[in-house]
PDB file of C-alpha atoms in Angstrom:
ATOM      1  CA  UNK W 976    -103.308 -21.349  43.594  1.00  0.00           C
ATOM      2  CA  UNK W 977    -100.164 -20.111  46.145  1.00  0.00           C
ATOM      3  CA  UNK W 978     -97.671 -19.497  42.908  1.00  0.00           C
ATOM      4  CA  UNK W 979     -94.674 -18.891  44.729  1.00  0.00           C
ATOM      5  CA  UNK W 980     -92.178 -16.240  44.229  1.00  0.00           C
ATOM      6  CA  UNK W 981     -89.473 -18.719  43.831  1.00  0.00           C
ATOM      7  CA  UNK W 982     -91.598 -20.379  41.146  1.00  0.00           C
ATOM      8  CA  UNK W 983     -91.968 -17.073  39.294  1.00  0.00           C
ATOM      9  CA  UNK W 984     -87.915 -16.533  39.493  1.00  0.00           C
ATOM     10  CA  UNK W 985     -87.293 -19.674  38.252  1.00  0.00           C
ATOM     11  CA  UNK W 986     -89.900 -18.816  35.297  1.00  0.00           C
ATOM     12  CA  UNK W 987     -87.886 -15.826  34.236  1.00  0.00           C
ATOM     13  CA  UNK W 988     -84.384 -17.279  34.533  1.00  0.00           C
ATOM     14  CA  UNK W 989     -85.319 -20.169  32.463  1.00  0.00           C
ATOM     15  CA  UNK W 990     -86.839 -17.167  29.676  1.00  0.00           C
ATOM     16  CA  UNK W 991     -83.464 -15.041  30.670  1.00  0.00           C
ATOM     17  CA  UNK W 992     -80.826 -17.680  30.079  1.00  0.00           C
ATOM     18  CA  UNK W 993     -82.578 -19.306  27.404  1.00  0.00           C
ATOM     19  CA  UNK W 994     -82.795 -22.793  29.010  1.00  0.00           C
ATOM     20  CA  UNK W 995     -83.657 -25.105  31.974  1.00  0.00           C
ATOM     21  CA  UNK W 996     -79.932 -25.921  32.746  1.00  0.00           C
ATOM     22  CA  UNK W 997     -78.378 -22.445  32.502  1.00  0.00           C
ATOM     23  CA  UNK W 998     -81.219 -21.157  34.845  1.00  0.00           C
ATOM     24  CA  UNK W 999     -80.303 -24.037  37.023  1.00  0.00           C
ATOM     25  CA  UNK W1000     -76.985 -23.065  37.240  1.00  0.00           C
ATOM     26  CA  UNK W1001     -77.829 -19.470  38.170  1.00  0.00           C
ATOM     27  CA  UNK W1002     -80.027 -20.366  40.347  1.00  0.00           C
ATOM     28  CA  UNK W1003     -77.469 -23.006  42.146  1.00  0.00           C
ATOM     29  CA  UNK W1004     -80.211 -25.736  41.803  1.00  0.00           C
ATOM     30  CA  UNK W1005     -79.656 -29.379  39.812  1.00  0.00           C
ATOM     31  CA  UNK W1006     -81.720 -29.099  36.810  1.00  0.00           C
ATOM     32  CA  UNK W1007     -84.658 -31.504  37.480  1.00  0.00           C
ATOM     33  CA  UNK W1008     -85.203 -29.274  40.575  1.00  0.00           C
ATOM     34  CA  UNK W1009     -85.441 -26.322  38.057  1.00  0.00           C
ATOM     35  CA  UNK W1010     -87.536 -28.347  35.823  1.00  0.00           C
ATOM     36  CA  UNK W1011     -89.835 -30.002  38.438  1.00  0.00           C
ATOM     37  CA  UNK W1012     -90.133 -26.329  39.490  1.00  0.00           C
ATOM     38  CA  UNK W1013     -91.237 -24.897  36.379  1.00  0.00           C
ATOM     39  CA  UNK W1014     -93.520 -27.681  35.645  1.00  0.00           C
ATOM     40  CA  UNK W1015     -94.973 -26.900  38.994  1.00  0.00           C
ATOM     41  CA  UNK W1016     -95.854 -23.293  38.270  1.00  0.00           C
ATOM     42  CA  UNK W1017     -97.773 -24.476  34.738  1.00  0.00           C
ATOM     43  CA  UNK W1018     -99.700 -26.734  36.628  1.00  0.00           C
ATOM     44  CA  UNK W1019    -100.871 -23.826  39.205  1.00  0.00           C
ATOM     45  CA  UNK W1020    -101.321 -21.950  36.297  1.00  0.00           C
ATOM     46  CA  UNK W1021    -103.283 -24.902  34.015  1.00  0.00           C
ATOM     47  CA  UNK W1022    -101.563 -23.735  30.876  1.00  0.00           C
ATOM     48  CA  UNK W1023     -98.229 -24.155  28.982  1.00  0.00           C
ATOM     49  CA  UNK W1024     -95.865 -21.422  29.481  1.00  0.00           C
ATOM     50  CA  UNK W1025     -92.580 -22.753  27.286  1.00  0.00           C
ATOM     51  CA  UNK W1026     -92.765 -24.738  24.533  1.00  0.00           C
ATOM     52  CA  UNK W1027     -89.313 -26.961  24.593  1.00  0.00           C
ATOM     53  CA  UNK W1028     -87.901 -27.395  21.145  1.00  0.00           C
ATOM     54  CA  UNK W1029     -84.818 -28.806  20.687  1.00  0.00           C
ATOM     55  CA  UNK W1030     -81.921 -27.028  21.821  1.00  0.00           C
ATOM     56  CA  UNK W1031     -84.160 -23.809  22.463  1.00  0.00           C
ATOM     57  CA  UNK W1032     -86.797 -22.655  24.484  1.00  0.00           C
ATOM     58  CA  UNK W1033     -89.954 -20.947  23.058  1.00  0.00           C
ATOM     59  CA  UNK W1034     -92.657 -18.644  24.696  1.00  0.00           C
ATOM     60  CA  UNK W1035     -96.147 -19.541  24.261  1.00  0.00           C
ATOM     61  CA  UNK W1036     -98.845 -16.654  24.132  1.00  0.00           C
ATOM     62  CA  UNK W1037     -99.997 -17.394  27.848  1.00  0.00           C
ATOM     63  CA  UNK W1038     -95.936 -17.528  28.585  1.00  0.00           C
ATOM     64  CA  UNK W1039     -95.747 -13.770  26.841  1.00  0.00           C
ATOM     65  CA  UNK W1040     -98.197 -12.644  28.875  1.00  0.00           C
ATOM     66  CA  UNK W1041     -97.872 -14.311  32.012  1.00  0.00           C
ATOM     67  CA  UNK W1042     -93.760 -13.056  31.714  1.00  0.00           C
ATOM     68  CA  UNK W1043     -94.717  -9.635  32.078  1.00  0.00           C
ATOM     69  CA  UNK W1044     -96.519  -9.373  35.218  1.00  0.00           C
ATOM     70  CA  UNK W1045     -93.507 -11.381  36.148  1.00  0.00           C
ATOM     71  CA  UNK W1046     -91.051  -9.331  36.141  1.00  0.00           C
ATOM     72  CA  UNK W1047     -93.739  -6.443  37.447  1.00  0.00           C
ATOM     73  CA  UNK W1048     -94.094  -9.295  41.027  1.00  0.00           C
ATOM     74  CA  UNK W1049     -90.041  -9.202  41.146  1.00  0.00           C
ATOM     75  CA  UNK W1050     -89.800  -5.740  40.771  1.00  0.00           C
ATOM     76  CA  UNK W1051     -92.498  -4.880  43.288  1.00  0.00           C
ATOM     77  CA  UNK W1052     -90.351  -7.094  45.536  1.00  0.00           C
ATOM     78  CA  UNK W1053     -87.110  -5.793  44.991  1.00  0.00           C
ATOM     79  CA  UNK W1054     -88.655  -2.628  45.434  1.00  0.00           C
ATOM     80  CA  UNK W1055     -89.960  -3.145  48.917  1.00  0.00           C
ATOM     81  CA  UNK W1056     -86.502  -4.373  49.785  1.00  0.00           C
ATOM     82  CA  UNK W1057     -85.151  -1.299  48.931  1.00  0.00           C
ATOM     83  CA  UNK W1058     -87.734   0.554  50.961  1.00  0.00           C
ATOM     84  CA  UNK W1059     -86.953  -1.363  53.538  1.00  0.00           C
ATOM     85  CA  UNK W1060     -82.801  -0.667  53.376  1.00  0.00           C
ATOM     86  CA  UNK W1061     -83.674   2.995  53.164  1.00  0.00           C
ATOM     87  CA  UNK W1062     -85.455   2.959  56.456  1.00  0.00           C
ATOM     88  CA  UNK W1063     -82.694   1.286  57.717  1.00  0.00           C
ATOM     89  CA  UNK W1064     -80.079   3.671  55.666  1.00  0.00           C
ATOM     90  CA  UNK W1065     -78.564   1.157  53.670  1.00  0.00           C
ATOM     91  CA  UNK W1066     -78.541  -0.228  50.501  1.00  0.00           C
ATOM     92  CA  UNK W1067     -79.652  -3.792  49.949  1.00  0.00           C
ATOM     93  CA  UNK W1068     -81.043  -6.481  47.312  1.00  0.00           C
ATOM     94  CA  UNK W1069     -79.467  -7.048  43.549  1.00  0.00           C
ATOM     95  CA  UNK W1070     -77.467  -4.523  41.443  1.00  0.00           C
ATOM     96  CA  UNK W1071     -76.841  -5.254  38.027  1.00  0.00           C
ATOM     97  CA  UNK W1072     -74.190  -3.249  36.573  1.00  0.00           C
ATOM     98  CA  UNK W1073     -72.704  -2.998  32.765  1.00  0.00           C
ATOM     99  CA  UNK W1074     -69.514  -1.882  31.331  1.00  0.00           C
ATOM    100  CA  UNK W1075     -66.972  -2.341  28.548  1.00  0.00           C
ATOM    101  CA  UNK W1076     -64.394  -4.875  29.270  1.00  0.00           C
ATOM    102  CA  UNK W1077     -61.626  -2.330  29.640  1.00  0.00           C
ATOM    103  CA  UNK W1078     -63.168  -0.214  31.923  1.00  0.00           C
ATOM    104  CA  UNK W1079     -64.660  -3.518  34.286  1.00  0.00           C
ATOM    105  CA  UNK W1080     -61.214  -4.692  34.526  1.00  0.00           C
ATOM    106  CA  UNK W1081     -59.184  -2.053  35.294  1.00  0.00           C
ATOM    107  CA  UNK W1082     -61.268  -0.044  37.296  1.00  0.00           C
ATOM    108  CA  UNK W1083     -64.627  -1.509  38.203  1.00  0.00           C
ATOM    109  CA  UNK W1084     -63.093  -5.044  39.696  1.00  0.00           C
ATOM    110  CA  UNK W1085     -60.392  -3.713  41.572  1.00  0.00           C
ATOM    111  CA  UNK W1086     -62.661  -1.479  43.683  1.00  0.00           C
ATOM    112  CA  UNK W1087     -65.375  -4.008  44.161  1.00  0.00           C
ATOM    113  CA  UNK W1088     -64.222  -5.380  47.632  1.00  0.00           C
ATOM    114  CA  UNK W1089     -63.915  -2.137  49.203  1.00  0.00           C
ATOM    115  CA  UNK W1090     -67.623  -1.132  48.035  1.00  0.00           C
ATOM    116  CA  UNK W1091     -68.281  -4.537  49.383  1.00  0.00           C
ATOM    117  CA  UNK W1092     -67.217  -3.913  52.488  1.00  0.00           C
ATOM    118  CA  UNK W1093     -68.938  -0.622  52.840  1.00  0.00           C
ATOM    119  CA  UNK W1094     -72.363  -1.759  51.490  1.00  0.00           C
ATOM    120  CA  UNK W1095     -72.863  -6.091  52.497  1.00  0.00           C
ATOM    121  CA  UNK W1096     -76.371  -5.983  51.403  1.00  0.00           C
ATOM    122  CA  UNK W1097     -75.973  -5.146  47.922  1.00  0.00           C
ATOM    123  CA  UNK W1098     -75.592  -7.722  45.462  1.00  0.00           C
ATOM    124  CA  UNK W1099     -73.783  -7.198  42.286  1.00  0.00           C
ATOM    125  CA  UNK W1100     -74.524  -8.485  39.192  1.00  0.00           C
ATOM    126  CA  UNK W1101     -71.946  -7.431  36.683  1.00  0.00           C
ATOM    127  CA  UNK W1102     -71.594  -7.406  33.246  1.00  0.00           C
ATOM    128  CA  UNK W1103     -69.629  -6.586  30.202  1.00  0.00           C
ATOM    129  CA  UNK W1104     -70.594  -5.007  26.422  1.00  0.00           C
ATOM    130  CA  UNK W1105     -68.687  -3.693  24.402  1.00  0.00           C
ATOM    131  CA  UNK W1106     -71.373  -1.464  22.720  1.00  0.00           C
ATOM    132  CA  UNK W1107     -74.274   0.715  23.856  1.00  0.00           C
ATOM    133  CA  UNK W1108     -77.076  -1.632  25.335  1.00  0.00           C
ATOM    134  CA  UNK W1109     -80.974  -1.412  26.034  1.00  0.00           C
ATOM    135  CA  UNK W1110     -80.783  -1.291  29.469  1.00  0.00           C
ATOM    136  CA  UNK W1111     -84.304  -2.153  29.832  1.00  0.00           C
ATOM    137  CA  UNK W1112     -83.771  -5.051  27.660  1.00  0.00           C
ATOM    138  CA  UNK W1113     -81.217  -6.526  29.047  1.00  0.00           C
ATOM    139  CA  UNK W1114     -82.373  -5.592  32.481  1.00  0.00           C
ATOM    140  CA  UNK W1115     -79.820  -3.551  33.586  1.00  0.00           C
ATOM    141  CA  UNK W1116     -80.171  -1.320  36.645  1.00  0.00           C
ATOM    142  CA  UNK W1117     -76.952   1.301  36.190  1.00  0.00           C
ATOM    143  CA  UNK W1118     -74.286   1.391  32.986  1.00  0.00           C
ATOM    144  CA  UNK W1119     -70.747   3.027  33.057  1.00  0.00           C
ATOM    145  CA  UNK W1120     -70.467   4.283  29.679  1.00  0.00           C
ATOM    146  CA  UNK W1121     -67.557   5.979  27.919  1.00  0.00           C
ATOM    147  CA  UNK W1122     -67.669   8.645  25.497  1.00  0.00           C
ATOM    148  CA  UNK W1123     -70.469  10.730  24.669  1.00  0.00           C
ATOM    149  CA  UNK W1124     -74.133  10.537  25.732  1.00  0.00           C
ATOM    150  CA  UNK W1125     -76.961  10.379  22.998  1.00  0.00           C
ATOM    151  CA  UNK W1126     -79.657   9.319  25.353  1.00  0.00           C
ATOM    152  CA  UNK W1127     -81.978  11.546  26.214  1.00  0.00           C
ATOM    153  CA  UNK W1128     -83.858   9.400  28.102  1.00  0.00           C
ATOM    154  CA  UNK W1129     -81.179   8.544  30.566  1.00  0.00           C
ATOM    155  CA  UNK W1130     -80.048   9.937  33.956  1.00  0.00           C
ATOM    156  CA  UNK W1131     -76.551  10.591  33.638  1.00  0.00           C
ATOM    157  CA  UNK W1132     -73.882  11.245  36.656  1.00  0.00           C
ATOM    158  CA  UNK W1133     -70.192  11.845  35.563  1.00  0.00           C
ATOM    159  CA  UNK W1134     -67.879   9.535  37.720  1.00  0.00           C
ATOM    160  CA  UNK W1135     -64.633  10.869  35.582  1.00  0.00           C
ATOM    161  CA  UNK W1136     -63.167  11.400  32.305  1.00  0.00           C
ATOM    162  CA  UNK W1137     -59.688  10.120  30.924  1.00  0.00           C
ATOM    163  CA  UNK W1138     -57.042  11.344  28.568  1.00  0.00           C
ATOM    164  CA  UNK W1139     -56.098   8.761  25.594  1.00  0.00           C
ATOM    165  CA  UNK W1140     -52.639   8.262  23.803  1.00  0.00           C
ATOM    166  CA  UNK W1141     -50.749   6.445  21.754  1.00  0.00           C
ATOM    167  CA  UNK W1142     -48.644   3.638  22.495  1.00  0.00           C
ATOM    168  CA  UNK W1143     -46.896   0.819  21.501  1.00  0.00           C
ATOM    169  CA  UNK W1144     -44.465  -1.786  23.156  1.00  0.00           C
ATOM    170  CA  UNK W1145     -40.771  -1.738  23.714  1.00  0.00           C
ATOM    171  CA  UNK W1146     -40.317  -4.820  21.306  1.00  0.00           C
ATOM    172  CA  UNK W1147     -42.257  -3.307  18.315  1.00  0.00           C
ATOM    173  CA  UNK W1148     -40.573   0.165  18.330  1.00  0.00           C
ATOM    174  CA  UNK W1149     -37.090  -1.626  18.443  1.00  0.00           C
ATOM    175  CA  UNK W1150     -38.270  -3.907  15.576  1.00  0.00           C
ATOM    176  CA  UNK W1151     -39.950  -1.354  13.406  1.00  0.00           C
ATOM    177  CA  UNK W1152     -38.449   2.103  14.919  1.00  0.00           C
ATOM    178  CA  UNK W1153     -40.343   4.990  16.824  1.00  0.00           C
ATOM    179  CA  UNK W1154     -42.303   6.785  14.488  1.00  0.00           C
ATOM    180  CA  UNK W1155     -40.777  11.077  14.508  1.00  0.00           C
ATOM    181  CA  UNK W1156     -43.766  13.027  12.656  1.00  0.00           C
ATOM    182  CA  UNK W1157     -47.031  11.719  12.217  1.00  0.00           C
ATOM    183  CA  UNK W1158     -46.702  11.024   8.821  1.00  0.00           C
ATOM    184  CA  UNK W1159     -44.564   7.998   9.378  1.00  0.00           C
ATOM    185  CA  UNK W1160     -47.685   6.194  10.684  1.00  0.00           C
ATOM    186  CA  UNK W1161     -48.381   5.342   7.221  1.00  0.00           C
ATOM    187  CA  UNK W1162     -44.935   2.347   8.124  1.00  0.00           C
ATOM    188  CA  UNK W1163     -46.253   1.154  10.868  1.00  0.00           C
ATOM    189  CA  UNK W1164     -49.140  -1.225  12.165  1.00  0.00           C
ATOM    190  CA  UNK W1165     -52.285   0.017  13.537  1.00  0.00           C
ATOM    191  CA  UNK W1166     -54.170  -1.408  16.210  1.00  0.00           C
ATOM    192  CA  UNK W1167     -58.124   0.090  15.741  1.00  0.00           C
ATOM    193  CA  UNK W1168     -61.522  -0.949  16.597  1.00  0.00           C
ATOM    194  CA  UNK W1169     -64.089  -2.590  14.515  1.00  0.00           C
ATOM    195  CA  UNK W1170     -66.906  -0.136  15.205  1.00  0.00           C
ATOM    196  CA  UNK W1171     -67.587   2.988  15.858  1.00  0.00           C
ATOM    197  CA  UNK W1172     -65.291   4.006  13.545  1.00  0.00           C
ATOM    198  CA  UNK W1173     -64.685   7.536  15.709  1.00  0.00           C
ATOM    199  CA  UNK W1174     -62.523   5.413  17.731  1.00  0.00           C
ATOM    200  CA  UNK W1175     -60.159   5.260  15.198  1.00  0.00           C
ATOM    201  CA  UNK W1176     -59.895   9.099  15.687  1.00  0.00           C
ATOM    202  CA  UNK W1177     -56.298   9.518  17.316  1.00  0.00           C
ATOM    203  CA  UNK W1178     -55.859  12.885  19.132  1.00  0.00           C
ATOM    204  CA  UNK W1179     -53.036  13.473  16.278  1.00  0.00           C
ATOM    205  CA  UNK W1180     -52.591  16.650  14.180  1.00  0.00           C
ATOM    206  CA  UNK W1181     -50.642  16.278  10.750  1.00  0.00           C
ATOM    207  CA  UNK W1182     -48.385  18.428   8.977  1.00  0.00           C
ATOM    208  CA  UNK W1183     -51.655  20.388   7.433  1.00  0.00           C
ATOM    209  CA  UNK W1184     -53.088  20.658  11.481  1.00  0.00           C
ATOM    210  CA  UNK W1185     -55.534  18.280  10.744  1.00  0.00           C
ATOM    211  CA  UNK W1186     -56.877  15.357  12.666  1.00  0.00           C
ATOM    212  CA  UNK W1187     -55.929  12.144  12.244  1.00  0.00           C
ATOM    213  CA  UNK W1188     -57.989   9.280  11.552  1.00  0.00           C
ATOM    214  CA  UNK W1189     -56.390   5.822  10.791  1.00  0.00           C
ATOM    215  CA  UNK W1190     -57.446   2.661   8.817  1.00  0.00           C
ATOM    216  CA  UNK W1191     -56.103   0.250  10.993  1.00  0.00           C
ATOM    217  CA  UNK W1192     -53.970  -3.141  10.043  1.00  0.00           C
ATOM    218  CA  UNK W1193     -55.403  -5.170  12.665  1.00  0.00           C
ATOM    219  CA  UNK W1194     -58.866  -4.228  14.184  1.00  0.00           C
ATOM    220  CA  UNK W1195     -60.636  -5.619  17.154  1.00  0.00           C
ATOM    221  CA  UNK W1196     -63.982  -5.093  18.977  1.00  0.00           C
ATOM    222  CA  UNK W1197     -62.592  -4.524  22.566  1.00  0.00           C
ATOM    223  CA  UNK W1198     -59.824  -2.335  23.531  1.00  0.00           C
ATOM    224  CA  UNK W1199     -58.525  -4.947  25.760  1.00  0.00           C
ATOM    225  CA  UNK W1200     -58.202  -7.182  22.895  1.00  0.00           C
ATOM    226  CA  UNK W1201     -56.140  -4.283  21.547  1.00  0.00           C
ATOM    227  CA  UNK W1202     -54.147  -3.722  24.438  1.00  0.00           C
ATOM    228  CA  UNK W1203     -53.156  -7.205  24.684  1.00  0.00           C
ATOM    229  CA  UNK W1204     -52.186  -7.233  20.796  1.00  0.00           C
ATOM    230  CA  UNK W1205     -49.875  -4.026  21.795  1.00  0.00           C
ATOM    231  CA  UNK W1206     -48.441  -5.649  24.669  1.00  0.00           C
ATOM    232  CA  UNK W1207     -47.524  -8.639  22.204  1.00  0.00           C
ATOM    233  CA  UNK W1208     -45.988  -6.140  19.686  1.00  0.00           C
ATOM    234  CA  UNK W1209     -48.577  -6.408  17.310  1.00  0.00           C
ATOM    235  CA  UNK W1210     -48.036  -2.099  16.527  1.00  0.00           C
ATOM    236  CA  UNK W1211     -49.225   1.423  17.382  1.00  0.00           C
ATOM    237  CA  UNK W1212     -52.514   2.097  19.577  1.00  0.00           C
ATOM    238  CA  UNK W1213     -54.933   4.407  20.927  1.00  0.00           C
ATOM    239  CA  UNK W1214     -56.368   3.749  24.119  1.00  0.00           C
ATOM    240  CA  UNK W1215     -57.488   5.362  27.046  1.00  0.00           C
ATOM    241  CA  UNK W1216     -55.267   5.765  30.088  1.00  0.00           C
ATOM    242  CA  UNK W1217     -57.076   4.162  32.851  1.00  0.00           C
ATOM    243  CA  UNK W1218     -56.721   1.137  31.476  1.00  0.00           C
ATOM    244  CA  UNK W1219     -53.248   1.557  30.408  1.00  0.00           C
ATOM    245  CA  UNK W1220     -51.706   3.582  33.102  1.00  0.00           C
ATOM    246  CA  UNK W1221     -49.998   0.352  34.961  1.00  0.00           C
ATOM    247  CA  UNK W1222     -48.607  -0.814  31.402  1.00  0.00           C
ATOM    248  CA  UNK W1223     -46.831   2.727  31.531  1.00  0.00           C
ATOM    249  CA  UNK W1224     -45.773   2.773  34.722  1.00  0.00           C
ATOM    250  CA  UNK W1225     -44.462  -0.763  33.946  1.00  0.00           C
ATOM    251  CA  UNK W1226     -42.529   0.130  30.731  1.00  0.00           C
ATOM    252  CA  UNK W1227     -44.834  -2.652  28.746  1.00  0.00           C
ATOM    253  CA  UNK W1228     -46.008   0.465  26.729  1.00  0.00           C
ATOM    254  CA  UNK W1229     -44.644   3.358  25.959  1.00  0.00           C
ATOM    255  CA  UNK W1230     -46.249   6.757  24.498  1.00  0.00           C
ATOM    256  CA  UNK W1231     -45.901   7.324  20.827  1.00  0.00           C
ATOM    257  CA  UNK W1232     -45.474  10.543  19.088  1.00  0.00           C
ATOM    258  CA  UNK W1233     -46.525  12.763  22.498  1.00  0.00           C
ATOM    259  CA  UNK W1234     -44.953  16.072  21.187  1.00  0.00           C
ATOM    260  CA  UNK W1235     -47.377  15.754  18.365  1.00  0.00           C
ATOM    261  CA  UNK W1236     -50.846  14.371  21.030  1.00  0.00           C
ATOM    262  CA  UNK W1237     -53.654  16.755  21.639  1.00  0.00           C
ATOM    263  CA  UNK W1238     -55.535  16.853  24.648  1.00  0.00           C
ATOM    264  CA  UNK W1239     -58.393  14.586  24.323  1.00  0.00           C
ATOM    265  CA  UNK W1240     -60.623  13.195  27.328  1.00  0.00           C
ATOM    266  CA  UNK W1241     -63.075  11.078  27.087  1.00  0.00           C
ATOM    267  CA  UNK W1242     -65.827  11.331  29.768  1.00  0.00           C
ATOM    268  CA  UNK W1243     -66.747   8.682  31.884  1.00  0.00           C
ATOM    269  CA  UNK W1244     -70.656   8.676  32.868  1.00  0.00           C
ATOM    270  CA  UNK W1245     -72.976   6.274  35.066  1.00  0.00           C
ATOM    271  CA  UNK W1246     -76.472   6.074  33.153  1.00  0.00           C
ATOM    272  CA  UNK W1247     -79.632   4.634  34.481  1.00  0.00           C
ATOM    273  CA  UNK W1248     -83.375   5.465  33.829  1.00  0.00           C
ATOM    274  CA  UNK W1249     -84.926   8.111  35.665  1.00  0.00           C
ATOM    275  CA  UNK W1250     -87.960   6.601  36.776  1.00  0.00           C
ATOM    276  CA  UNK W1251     -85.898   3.587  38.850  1.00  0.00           C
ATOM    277  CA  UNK W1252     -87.041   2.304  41.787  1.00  0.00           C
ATOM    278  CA  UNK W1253     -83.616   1.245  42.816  1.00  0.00           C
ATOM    279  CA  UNK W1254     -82.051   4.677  43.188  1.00  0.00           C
ATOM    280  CA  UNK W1255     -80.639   3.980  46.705  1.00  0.00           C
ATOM    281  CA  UNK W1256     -78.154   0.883  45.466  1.00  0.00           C
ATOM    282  CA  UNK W1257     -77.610   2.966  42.249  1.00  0.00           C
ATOM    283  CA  UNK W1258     -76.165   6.215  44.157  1.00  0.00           C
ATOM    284  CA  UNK W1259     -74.403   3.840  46.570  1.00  0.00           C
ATOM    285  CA  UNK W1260     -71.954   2.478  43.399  1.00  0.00           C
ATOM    286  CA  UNK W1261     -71.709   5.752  41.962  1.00  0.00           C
ATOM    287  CA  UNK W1262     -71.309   7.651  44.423  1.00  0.00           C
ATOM    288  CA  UNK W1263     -68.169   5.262  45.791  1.00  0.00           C
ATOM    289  CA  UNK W1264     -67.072   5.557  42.499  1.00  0.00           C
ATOM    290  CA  UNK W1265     -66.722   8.711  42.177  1.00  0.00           C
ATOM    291  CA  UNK W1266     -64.871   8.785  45.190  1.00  0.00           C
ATOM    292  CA  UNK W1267     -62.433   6.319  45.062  1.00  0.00           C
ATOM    293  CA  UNK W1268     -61.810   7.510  41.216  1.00  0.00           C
ATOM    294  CA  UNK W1269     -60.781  10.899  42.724  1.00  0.00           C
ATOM    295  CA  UNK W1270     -60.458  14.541  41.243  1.00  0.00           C
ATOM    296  CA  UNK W1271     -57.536  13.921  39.616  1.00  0.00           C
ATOM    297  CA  UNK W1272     -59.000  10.623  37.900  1.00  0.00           C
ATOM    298  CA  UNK W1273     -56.641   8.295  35.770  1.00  0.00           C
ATOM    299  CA  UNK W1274     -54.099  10.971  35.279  1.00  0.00           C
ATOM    300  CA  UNK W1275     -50.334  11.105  36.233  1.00  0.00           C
TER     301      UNK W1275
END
């Protein structure tokens, strides 16, 4: 039969992006090589793995099953790869890695050449959520999640934590006034996240020492979508600072009501499941995270 193991990654990108052209492109093929390869593979195979129906791609039984012993020959392969870069005491073969927008931007990208530099063999595969993912689902190897852990079925490392504050831009305070007491939040616009609605917890105490937690006027899914709208002097956020500490530095924001902010921190943790077989390129991200975050993390 001599299925190849190209043949079988070309099988699960087509499944994993949905269709022939988008696993082309992945691949860096021209789609009737993609195509010619997956009609290759049936034909070893003497059965029909996709069903093509129009503008989507369908699994047949045989494809179900035939997809998960799949991803078991690409995993067995990745894994001896990794056995391999252990022996030689370094990390090599694909790391896919997850986090929120915010936290990708600011802090993942910018650090990405130097682990580059330090690890060549390892190559990343990043994405962006802005919620909590299936990481088996969506076949990622290591997440850098914010907040607290519910998982219990996760390996957790901390890599940091960081304080969040209010702020607000230059242009909106002179338009609409800096806000004394915390009551005066009630004239102002609010810049708060969709979901979960503990985000819209500010580390405020009223008059009565209470917490404060705000309906907001405008409400987005990403904080970067809400840093941009307080850049733009859209009103009053809550975000964390290591994705707003150049703004401050800056002067594009500007901390609101600080004699009246709490000390909150949010902790910053790398998650992963702790059966992997890719520990090695896991510990290598972390690890130079960790390190390049620093003890003192996002503060100043």
């Amino acid at each position: 039969m001599n299925i190849t193991l190209d043949e079988i990654q070309n099988f699960i990108a087509v499944v994993d992006t949905g269709s022939i052209t988008k696993a082309a492109q992945q691949l860096d093929q021209t789609v009737s090589a993609a195509s010619r390869t997956l009609g290759r593979l049936e034909e070893k195979l003497k059965t029909t793995l996709l069903r093509r129906i129009t503008r989507r791609i369908e699994l047949t039984d045989e494809g179900e099953a035939f997809l998960e012993r799949a991803r078991d020959i690409v995993a067995a392969v990745e894994n001896a790869e990794e056995q391999m870069a252990t022996r030689r005491s370094s990390p090599a073969g694909r790391l896919r890695v997850d986090a929120a927008s915010p936290f990708m931007l600011h802090v993942v990208v910018p650090l990405i050449a130097g682990y580059r530099e330090r690890f060549p063999d390892v190559d990343l595969e990043l994405h962006s959520s802005e919620g909590y993912i299936d990481l088996l689902e969506r076949r990622t190897d290591v997440a850098l999640r914010i907040g607290r852990l519910k998982d219990s079925t996760l390996h957790a490392r901390p890599i940091g934590s960081s304080r969040i504050r209010c702020l607000a831009s230059p242009a909106y305070l002179e338009a609409r006034g800096m806000p004394r007491k915390v009551s005066e939040l009630s004239k102002h616009s609010l810049l708060g996240f969709t979901e979960p609605d503990t985000l819209n917890d500010w580390p405020l105490l009223d008059e009565k020492k209470q917490p404060v937690h705000i309906k907001p006027t405008i409400s987005a899914s990403s904080g970067e979508t809400l840093r941009q709208l307080a850049i733009e002097g859209n009103g009053v956020v809550c975000l964390s600072d290591f994705m707003t500490r150049d703004d401050r530095d800056t002067g594009r924001l500007v901390q609101v009501l600080a004699k009246h902010t709490v000390e909150f921190r949010q902790p910053i943790n790398a998650v992963y499941y702790r059966n992997t077989a890719i520990s090695a390129r896991i510990a290598s991200l972390v690890t130079y995270l960790v390190e390049s975050i620093g003890e003192s993390g996002f503060d100043h």
